[in-house]
């Protein structure tokens, strides 16, 4: 099987104008993923469970592994020198580096280093999710916030690592989606899922139904539609909800399905963050033939205004997302931005 490095080098050769910097960046992310994976696999026997004793910008308790993963990815991106700034879920402010190499880096990264971290202690899949943009600020200085506040349509790459029954790196540079499984015996990511495509339809819907009474009418009606018995279709659908966006998205990418985290009256923007949760999965969904929306408009077209901004998310199989949008437009136009 082809390794991640072989795959990157092969793709690199397809672009005569490419300098190789971008390929090295993906390679750096792969290295950090392996280190984080090693640590996650020790959870339970090493003292890495539990809280760090600090709170992040979202007011959430940081787990020790959140902090470890954040540090590993920042370190890898700093040493690689391809990146001039990082926005991370774990850091209030933009991360920049005080060194010449990084200041000449052409790219910026938005990331959630360990998503779904409430699942760490119970041995359920978690993930790392990231998006990559070309910087807008001038080379030679440290990156600034405007470099990160670009709509998803400007993304040059996105991906995630899922730490599950096996560890996988799934990414896209805008030419389809490819998945690599880590072979732990040799420490290499191998191309196991070339050219991933999400089925146009499916029978899985993923949503935290405990919030049902707060959902917009459009979501309630869509859920009712999912549950209806319709022998000529796949309905009634089935629910699968892990509570790790990466893992829920990964399953739906392979099987076909829709993941939803809608807004409510109290939290009209929902929970998930645009830059480092919604944008990357939206990019991957579209690259795999699926769709991602806030109920009314394409996620990738949202102009971000701040690093940690939130948005409602409906992502997955094209026909399922379109149907959810139809219900939102019909019943919940008051949620339209
Ligand atoms: P986190 O970044 O603090 O881990 O929160 C994001 C996670 C997503 O992975 C997941 O889909 C969602 O939050 C689950 O939220 P809820 O528990 O409200 O259903
Ligand atoms: Mg998260």
mmCIF file of C-alpha atoms in Angstrom, residues 8-298:
data_model
loop_
_atom_site.group_PDB
_atom_site.id
_atom_site.type_symbol
_atom_site.label_atom_id
_atom_site.label_comp_id
_atom_site.label_asym_id
_atom_site.label_seq_id
_atom_site.Cartn_x
_atom_site.Cartn_y
_atom_site.Cartn_z
ATOM 1 C CA UNK A 8 2.204 13.444 -0.999
ATOM 2 C CA UNK A 9 5.322 13.272 -3.168
ATOM 3 C CA UNK A 10 3.378 11.852 -6.078
ATOM 4 C CA UNK A 11 0.773 14.641 -5.849
ATOM 5 C CA UNK A 12 3.555 17.187 -5.503
ATOM 6 C CA UNK A 13 4.975 16.065 -8.821
ATOM 7 C CA UNK A 14 1.583 16.779 -10.461
ATOM 8 C CA UNK A 15 2.012 20.502 -9.795
ATOM 9 C CA UNK A 16 5.076 21.866 -11.511
ATOM 10 C CA UNK A 17 4.633 25.232 -9.773
ATOM 11 C CA UNK A 18 4.400 23.805 -6.253
ATOM 12 C CA UNK A 19 7.411 24.408 -4.061
ATOM 13 C CA UNK A 20 6.913 21.440 -1.794
ATOM 14 C CA UNK A 21 6.219 23.593 1.263
ATOM 15 C CA UNK A 22 2.608 22.613 1.371
ATOM 16 C CA UNK A 23 3.456 18.916 1.159
ATOM 17 C CA UNK A 24 5.821 19.338 4.089
ATOM 18 C CA UNK A 25 3.029 20.935 6.073
ATOM 19 C CA UNK A 26 0.751 17.919 5.607
ATOM 20 C CA UNK A 27 3.698 15.735 6.524
ATOM 21 C CA UNK A 28 4.226 17.746 9.762
ATOM 22 C CA UNK A 29 0.571 17.259 10.696
ATOM 23 C CA UNK A 30 1.002 13.507 10.150
ATOM 24 C CA UNK A 31 3.959 13.445 12.569
ATOM 25 C CA UNK A 32 2.078 15.336 15.302
ATOM 26 C CA UNK A 33 -0.898 13.005 14.804
ATOM 27 C CA UNK A 34 1.318 9.972 15.454
ATOM 28 C CA UNK A 35 2.673 11.462 18.676
ATOM 29 C CA UNK A 36 -0.813 12.383 19.911
ATOM 30 C CA UNK A 37 -2.033 8.928 18.922
ATOM 31 C CA UNK A 38 0.723 7.287 20.965
ATOM 32 C CA UNK A 39 -0.286 9.303 24.021
ATOM 33 C CA UNK A 40 -4.015 8.654 23.576
ATOM 34 C CA UNK A 41 -3.333 4.943 23.415
ATOM 35 C CA UNK A 42 -1.641 5.139 26.801
ATOM 36 C CA UNK A 43 -4.632 6.864 28.392
ATOM 37 C CA UNK A 44 -5.760 4.740 31.287
ATOM 38 C CA UNK A 45 -2.299 3.498 32.233
ATOM 39 C CA UNK A 46 -0.383 6.771 32.246
ATOM 40 C CA UNK A 47 -1.419 9.791 34.290
ATOM 41 C CA UNK A 48 -2.989 11.640 31.387
ATOM 42 C CA UNK A 49 -6.668 11.366 32.169
ATOM 43 C CA UNK A 50 -8.508 14.175 33.833
ATOM 44 C CA UNK A 51 -8.497 17.917 33.851
ATOM 45 C CA UNK A 52 -5.501 20.169 33.469
ATOM 46 C CA UNK A 53 -7.072 22.582 35.955
ATOM 47 C CA UNK A 54 -7.452 25.344 33.352
ATOM 48 C CA UNK A 55 -10.366 26.687 31.353
ATOM 49 C CA UNK A 56 -10.217 27.575 27.640
ATOM 50 C CA UNK A 57 -11.711 30.575 25.866
ATOM 51 C CA UNK A 58 -15.038 28.775 25.513
ATOM 52 C CA UNK A 59 -15.222 28.426 29.306
ATOM 53 C CA UNK A 60 -14.673 24.659 29.033
ATOM 54 C CA UNK A 61 -12.411 22.692 31.390
ATOM 55 C CA UNK A 62 -9.258 21.694 29.530
ATOM 56 C CA UNK A 63 -8.337 18.027 29.731
ATOM 57 C CA UNK A 64 -4.691 17.050 30.053
ATOM 58 C CA UNK A 65 -4.875 15.460 26.620
ATOM 59 C CA UNK A 66 -6.413 18.639 25.113
ATOM 60 C CA UNK A 67 -3.382 20.549 26.281
ATOM 61 C CA UNK A 68 -0.931 17.836 25.205
ATOM 62 C CA UNK A 69 -2.432 17.599 21.711
ATOM 63 C CA UNK A 70 -2.491 21.379 21.358
ATOM 64 C CA UNK A 71 1.184 21.630 22.290
ATOM 65 C CA UNK A 72 2.188 18.822 19.920
ATOM 66 C CA UNK A 73 0.457 20.312 16.897
ATOM 67 C CA UNK A 74 1.761 23.808 17.646
ATOM 68 C CA UNK A 75 5.280 22.431 18.069
ATOM 69 C CA UNK A 76 5.148 20.451 14.825
ATOM 70 C CA UNK A 77 3.827 23.424 12.858
ATOM 71 C CA UNK A 78 6.367 25.765 14.426
ATOM 72 C CA UNK A 79 9.338 23.509 13.665
ATOM 73 C CA UNK A 80 8.097 22.894 10.138
ATOM 74 C CA UNK A 81 8.304 26.626 9.432
ATOM 75 C CA UNK A 82 5.551 26.570 6.785
ATOM 76 C CA UNK A 83 2.977 28.246 9.012
ATOM 77 C CA UNK A 84 3.019 31.853 10.228
ATOM 78 C CA UNK A 85 -0.048 31.727 12.509
ATOM 79 C CA UNK A 86 -2.444 29.253 14.117
ATOM 80 C CA UNK A 87 -5.943 29.629 15.521
ATOM 81 C CA UNK A 88 -6.676 26.882 18.049
ATOM 82 C CA UNK A 89 -9.764 26.051 20.062
ATOM 83 C CA UNK A 90 -7.527 25.967 23.110
ATOM 84 C CA UNK A 91 -6.058 29.469 22.699
ATOM 85 C CA UNK A 92 -7.980 32.678 23.106
ATOM 86 C CA UNK A 93 -5.601 34.647 20.888
ATOM 87 C CA UNK A 94 -3.956 33.901 17.588
ATOM 88 C CA UNK A 95 -0.696 31.959 17.970
ATOM 89 C CA UNK A 96 2.284 33.475 16.147
ATOM 90 C CA UNK A 97 5.977 32.634 16.275
ATOM 91 C CA UNK A 98 8.833 34.887 16.937
ATOM 92 C CA UNK A 99 11.217 33.439 14.394
ATOM 93 C CA UNK A 100 12.231 34.313 10.857
ATOM 94 C CA UNK A 101 11.468 30.940 9.334
ATOM 95 C CA UNK A 102 7.839 30.931 10.530
ATOM 96 C CA UNK A 103 7.389 34.578 9.583
ATOM 97 C CA UNK A 104 8.183 33.593 6.024
ATOM 98 C CA UNK A 105 5.670 30.712 6.190
ATOM 99 C CA UNK A 106 3.006 30.961 3.504
ATOM 100 C CA UNK A 107 0.190 29.262 5.367
ATOM 101 C CA UNK A 108 -2.080 29.619 8.392
ATOM 102 C CA UNK A 109 -3.878 26.796 10.191
ATOM 103 C CA UNK A 110 -7.127 26.719 12.179
ATOM 104 C CA UNK A 111 -7.448 23.632 14.367
ATOM 105 C CA UNK A 112 -9.242 21.852 17.128
ATOM 106 C CA UNK A 113 -6.374 19.702 18.405
ATOM 107 C CA UNK A 114 -8.599 17.255 20.282
ATOM 108 C CA UNK A 115 -12.267 17.346 19.456
ATOM 109 C CA UNK A 116 -14.827 15.406 21.459
ATOM 110 C CA UNK A 117 -12.562 15.402 24.482
ATOM 111 C CA UNK A 118 -15.441 14.579 26.835
ATOM 112 C CA UNK A 119 -15.143 11.096 25.297
ATOM 113 C CA UNK A 120 -11.485 10.538 26.249
ATOM 114 C CA UNK A 121 -12.100 8.937 29.604
ATOM 115 C CA UNK A 122 -14.635 6.436 28.296
ATOM 116 C CA UNK A 123 -12.532 5.102 25.430
ATOM 117 C CA UNK A 124 -14.722 6.513 22.679
ATOM 118 C CA UNK A 125 -13.333 7.932 19.423
ATOM 119 C CA UNK A 126 -11.971 11.472 19.393
ATOM 120 C CA UNK A 127 -10.291 13.498 16.682
ATOM 121 C CA UNK A 128 -8.113 16.358 15.503
ATOM 122 C CA UNK A 129 -9.601 18.640 12.866
ATOM 123 C CA UNK A 130 -7.888 21.372 10.845
ATOM 124 C CA UNK A 131 -8.131 23.732 7.900
ATOM 125 C CA UNK A 132 -5.305 25.431 6.016
ATOM 126 C CA UNK A 133 -5.325 28.799 4.231
ATOM 127 C CA UNK A 134 -2.752 30.799 2.344
ATOM 128 C CA UNK A 135 -1.769 33.884 4.351
ATOM 129 C CA UNK A 136 -2.950 37.338 3.234
ATOM 130 C CA UNK A 137 -0.492 39.401 5.260
ATOM 131 C CA UNK A 138 2.910 40.173 3.869
ATOM 132 C CA UNK A 139 5.634 37.553 4.167
ATOM 133 C CA UNK A 140 8.367 38.354 6.664
ATOM 134 C CA UNK A 141 6.117 39.487 9.479
ATOM 135 C CA UNK A 142 4.136 37.353 11.905
ATOM 136 C CA UNK A 143 0.681 36.403 10.649
ATOM 137 C CA UNK A 144 -2.356 38.307 11.872
ATOM 138 C CA UNK A 145 -6.025 37.645 12.560
ATOM 139 C CA UNK A 146 -7.132 38.719 9.052
ATOM 140 C CA UNK A 147 -5.169 35.743 7.680
ATOM 141 C CA UNK A 148 -7.585 33.476 9.530
ATOM 142 C CA UNK A 149 -10.773 35.410 8.840
ATOM 143 C CA UNK A 150 -11.156 34.120 5.298
ATOM 144 C CA UNK A 151 -14.279 32.333 4.079
ATOM 145 C CA UNK A 152 -13.973 28.565 3.638
ATOM 146 C CA UNK A 153 -14.064 28.964 -0.154
ATOM 147 C CA UNK A 154 -10.453 30.173 0.133
ATOM 148 C CA UNK A 155 -9.299 27.045 1.975
ATOM 149 C CA UNK A 156 -6.396 25.206 0.353
ATOM 150 C CA UNK A 157 -6.740 22.044 2.421
ATOM 151 C CA UNK A 158 -8.571 20.510 5.348
ATOM 152 C CA UNK A 159 -8.593 17.248 7.171
ATOM 153 C CA UNK A 160 -8.994 15.319 10.361
ATOM 154 C CA UNK A 161 -7.367 12.560 12.313
ATOM 155 C CA UNK A 162 -9.707 10.085 13.958
ATOM 156 C CA UNK A 163 -8.354 8.167 16.930
ATOM 157 C CA UNK A 164 -10.756 5.246 16.810
ATOM 158 C CA UNK A 165 -10.633 1.466 16.528
ATOM 159 C CA UNK A 166 -7.830 2.385 14.163
ATOM 160 C CA UNK A 167 -6.227 5.783 13.640
ATOM 161 C CA UNK A 168 -6.863 7.481 10.333
ATOM 162 C CA UNK A 169 -5.816 10.705 8.647
ATOM 163 C CA UNK A 170 -8.388 11.915 6.121
ATOM 164 C CA UNK A 171 -7.601 15.026 4.097
ATOM 165 C CA UNK A 172 -8.261 16.948 0.931
ATOM 166 C CA UNK A 173 -6.340 19.578 -0.974
ATOM 167 C CA UNK A 174 -9.345 20.364 -3.147
ATOM 168 C CA UNK A 175 -8.883 17.391 -5.466
ATOM 169 C CA UNK A 176 -11.025 14.780 -3.713
ATOM 170 C CA UNK A 177 -10.683 13.168 -0.308
ATOM 171 C CA UNK A 178 -8.193 10.468 0.652
ATOM 172 C CA UNK A 179 -7.978 8.423 3.844
ATOM 173 C CA UNK A 180 -4.835 6.888 5.373
ATOM 174 C CA UNK A 181 -4.837 4.313 8.162
ATOM 175 C CA UNK A 182 -1.974 4.225 10.637
ATOM 176 C CA UNK A 183 -0.220 0.879 10.733
ATOM 177 C CA UNK A 184 1.025 0.988 14.337
ATOM 178 C CA UNK A 185 3.519 -1.827 13.798
ATOM 179 C CA UNK A 186 5.572 0.269 11.372
ATOM 180 C CA UNK A 187 4.333 3.744 12.350
ATOM 181 C CA UNK A 188 3.220 4.662 8.829
ATOM 182 C CA UNK A 189 -0.011 6.079 7.443
ATOM 183 C CA UNK A 190 -1.077 3.900 4.491
ATOM 184 C CA UNK A 191 -3.538 4.887 1.779
ATOM 185 C CA UNK A 192 -6.494 2.679 2.734
ATOM 186 C CA UNK A 193 -9.418 4.816 1.487
ATOM 187 C CA UNK A 194 -8.539 6.421 -1.858
ATOM 188 C CA UNK A 195 -10.960 8.931 -3.413
ATOM 189 C CA UNK A 196 -13.624 8.779 -0.721
ATOM 190 C CA UNK A 197 -17.164 9.595 -1.855
ATOM 191 C CA UNK A 198 -20.132 10.151 0.425
ATOM 192 C CA UNK A 199 -23.336 8.428 -0.747
ATOM 193 C CA UNK A 200 -25.946 10.953 -2.024
ATOM 194 C CA UNK A 201 -28.466 9.560 0.455
ATOM 195 C CA UNK A 202 -28.325 7.452 3.589
ATOM 196 C CA UNK A 203 -30.356 6.305 6.552
ATOM 197 C CA UNK A 204 -28.413 7.767 9.490
ATOM 198 C CA UNK A 205 -29.197 11.022 11.237
ATOM 199 C CA UNK A 206 -26.939 12.300 14.000
ATOM 200 C CA UNK A 207 -28.114 14.947 16.433
ATOM 201 C CA UNK A 208 -28.185 15.448 20.196
ATOM 202 C CA UNK A 209 -31.883 14.813 20.621
ATOM 203 C CA UNK A 210 -31.782 15.770 24.315
ATOM 204 C CA UNK A 211 -32.004 19.352 23.030
ATOM 205 C CA UNK A 212 -35.186 18.545 21.074
ATOM 206 C CA UNK A 213 -37.537 20.948 22.836
ATOM 207 C CA UNK A 214 -35.222 23.859 21.987
ATOM 208 C CA UNK A 215 -34.789 22.973 18.306
ATOM 209 C CA UNK A 216 -36.213 25.223 15.573
ATOM 210 C CA UNK A 217 -39.508 23.936 14.099
ATOM 211 C CA UNK A 218 -37.653 23.099 10.854
ATOM 212 C CA UNK A 219 -35.375 20.654 12.682
ATOM 213 C CA UNK A 220 -38.273 19.114 14.611
ATOM 214 C CA UNK A 221 -40.181 18.599 11.367
ATOM 215 C CA UNK A 222 -37.110 17.135 9.661
ATOM 216 C CA UNK A 223 -36.627 14.684 12.554
ATOM 217 C CA UNK A 224 -40.284 13.682 12.233
ATOM 218 C CA UNK A 225 -39.679 13.128 8.501
ATOM 219 C CA UNK A 226 -36.620 10.947 9.307
ATOM 220 C CA UNK A 227 -38.745 8.812 11.639
ATOM 221 C CA UNK A 228 -41.702 8.321 9.305
ATOM 222 C CA UNK A 229 -42.294 4.887 7.857
ATOM 223 C CA UNK A 230 -41.935 5.157 4.088
ATOM 224 C CA UNK A 231 -41.368 1.702 2.582
ATOM 225 C CA UNK A 232 -40.354 3.075 -0.826
ATOM 226 C CA UNK A 233 -37.456 4.991 0.783
ATOM 227 C CA UNK A 234 -34.883 4.179 3.480
ATOM 228 C CA UNK A 235 -37.175 5.729 6.132
ATOM 229 C CA UNK A 236 -37.527 5.339 9.004
ATOM 230 C CA UNK A 237 -33.868 6.252 9.368
ATOM 231 C CA UNK A 238 -31.732 5.277 12.310
ATOM 232 C CA UNK A 239 -29.929 7.526 14.830
ATOM 233 C CA UNK A 240 -26.238 7.330 15.556
ATOM 234 C CA UNK A 241 -24.665 9.993 17.777
ATOM 235 C CA UNK A 242 -21.229 9.639 19.313
ATOM 236 C CA UNK A 243 -20.754 13.223 20.475
ATOM 237 C CA UNK A 244 -17.404 13.542 18.661
ATOM 238 C CA UNK A 245 -17.938 15.536 15.490
ATOM 239 C CA UNK A 246 -15.000 13.871 13.736
ATOM 240 C CA UNK A 247 -16.237 10.366 14.510
ATOM 241 C CA UNK A 248 -19.865 11.126 13.655
ATOM 242 C CA UNK A 249 -18.809 12.810 10.422
ATOM 243 C CA UNK A 250 -16.402 9.985 9.509
ATOM 244 C CA UNK A 251 -19.106 7.324 9.901
ATOM 245 C CA UNK A 252 -21.589 9.332 7.852
ATOM 246 C CA UNK A 253 -18.947 9.983 5.179
ATOM 247 C CA UNK A 254 -18.495 6.252 4.714
ATOM 248 C CA UNK A 255 -22.079 5.081 5.221
ATOM 249 C CA UNK A 256 -24.132 8.103 4.123
ATOM 250 C CA UNK A 257 -25.975 10.253 6.641
ATOM 251 C CA UNK A 258 -26.492 13.704 8.062
ATOM 252 C CA UNK A 259 -24.943 15.346 11.135
ATOM 253 C CA UNK A 260 -26.795 18.321 12.635
ATOM 254 C CA UNK A 261 -25.972 20.818 15.360
ATOM 255 C CA UNK A 262 -28.656 23.475 14.911
ATOM 256 C CA UNK A 263 -29.053 26.829 16.575
ATOM 257 C CA UNK A 264 -31.765 27.367 19.166
ATOM 258 C CA UNK A 265 -33.558 30.507 20.344
ATOM 259 C CA UNK A 266 -31.114 30.755 23.237
ATOM 260 C CA UNK A 267 -28.016 29.895 21.160
ATOM 261 C CA UNK A 268 -28.906 30.899 17.595
ATOM 262 C CA UNK A 269 -25.393 29.990 16.391
ATOM 263 C CA UNK A 270 -25.422 26.513 17.912
ATOM 264 C CA UNK A 271 -22.286 25.143 19.552
ATOM 265 C CA UNK A 272 -19.731 24.293 16.902
ATOM 266 C CA UNK A 273 -17.010 26.702 15.834
ATOM 267 C CA UNK A 274 -16.872 27.841 12.210
ATOM 268 C CA UNK A 275 -13.120 28.086 11.680
ATOM 269 C CA UNK A 276 -11.835 24.815 13.054
ATOM 270 C CA UNK A 277 -14.856 22.487 13.297
ATOM 271 C CA UNK A 278 -17.487 23.380 10.682
ATOM 272 C CA UNK A 279 -15.278 24.685 7.856
ATOM 273 C CA UNK A 280 -12.974 21.660 7.630
ATOM 274 C CA UNK A 281 -15.785 19.094 7.648
ATOM 275 C CA UNK A 282 -17.734 21.242 5.176
ATOM 276 C CA UNK A 283 -14.744 21.290 2.810
ATOM 277 C CA UNK A 284 -14.310 17.508 3.094
ATOM 278 C CA UNK A 285 -18.054 16.891 2.646
ATOM 279 C CA UNK A 286 -18.126 18.942 -0.556
ATOM 280 C CA UNK A 287 -14.948 17.350 -1.849
ATOM 281 C CA UNK A 288 -16.545 13.933 -1.280
ATOM 282 C CA UNK A 289 -19.726 14.959 -3.150
ATOM 283 C CA UNK A 290 -21.778 15.949 -0.084
ATOM 284 C CA UNK A 291 -23.036 19.236 1.286
ATOM 285 C CA UNK A 292 -22.685 21.499 4.324
ATOM 286 C CA UNK A 293 -25.002 24.287 5.315
ATOM 287 C CA UNK A 294 -26.123 26.393 8.266
ATOM 288 C CA UNK A 295 -29.684 25.519 7.281
ATOM 289 C CA UNK A 296 -29.869 28.234 4.647
ATOM 290 C CA UNK A 297 -26.470 28.958 3.164
ATOM 291 C CA UNK A 298 -23.278 27.169 2.329
#
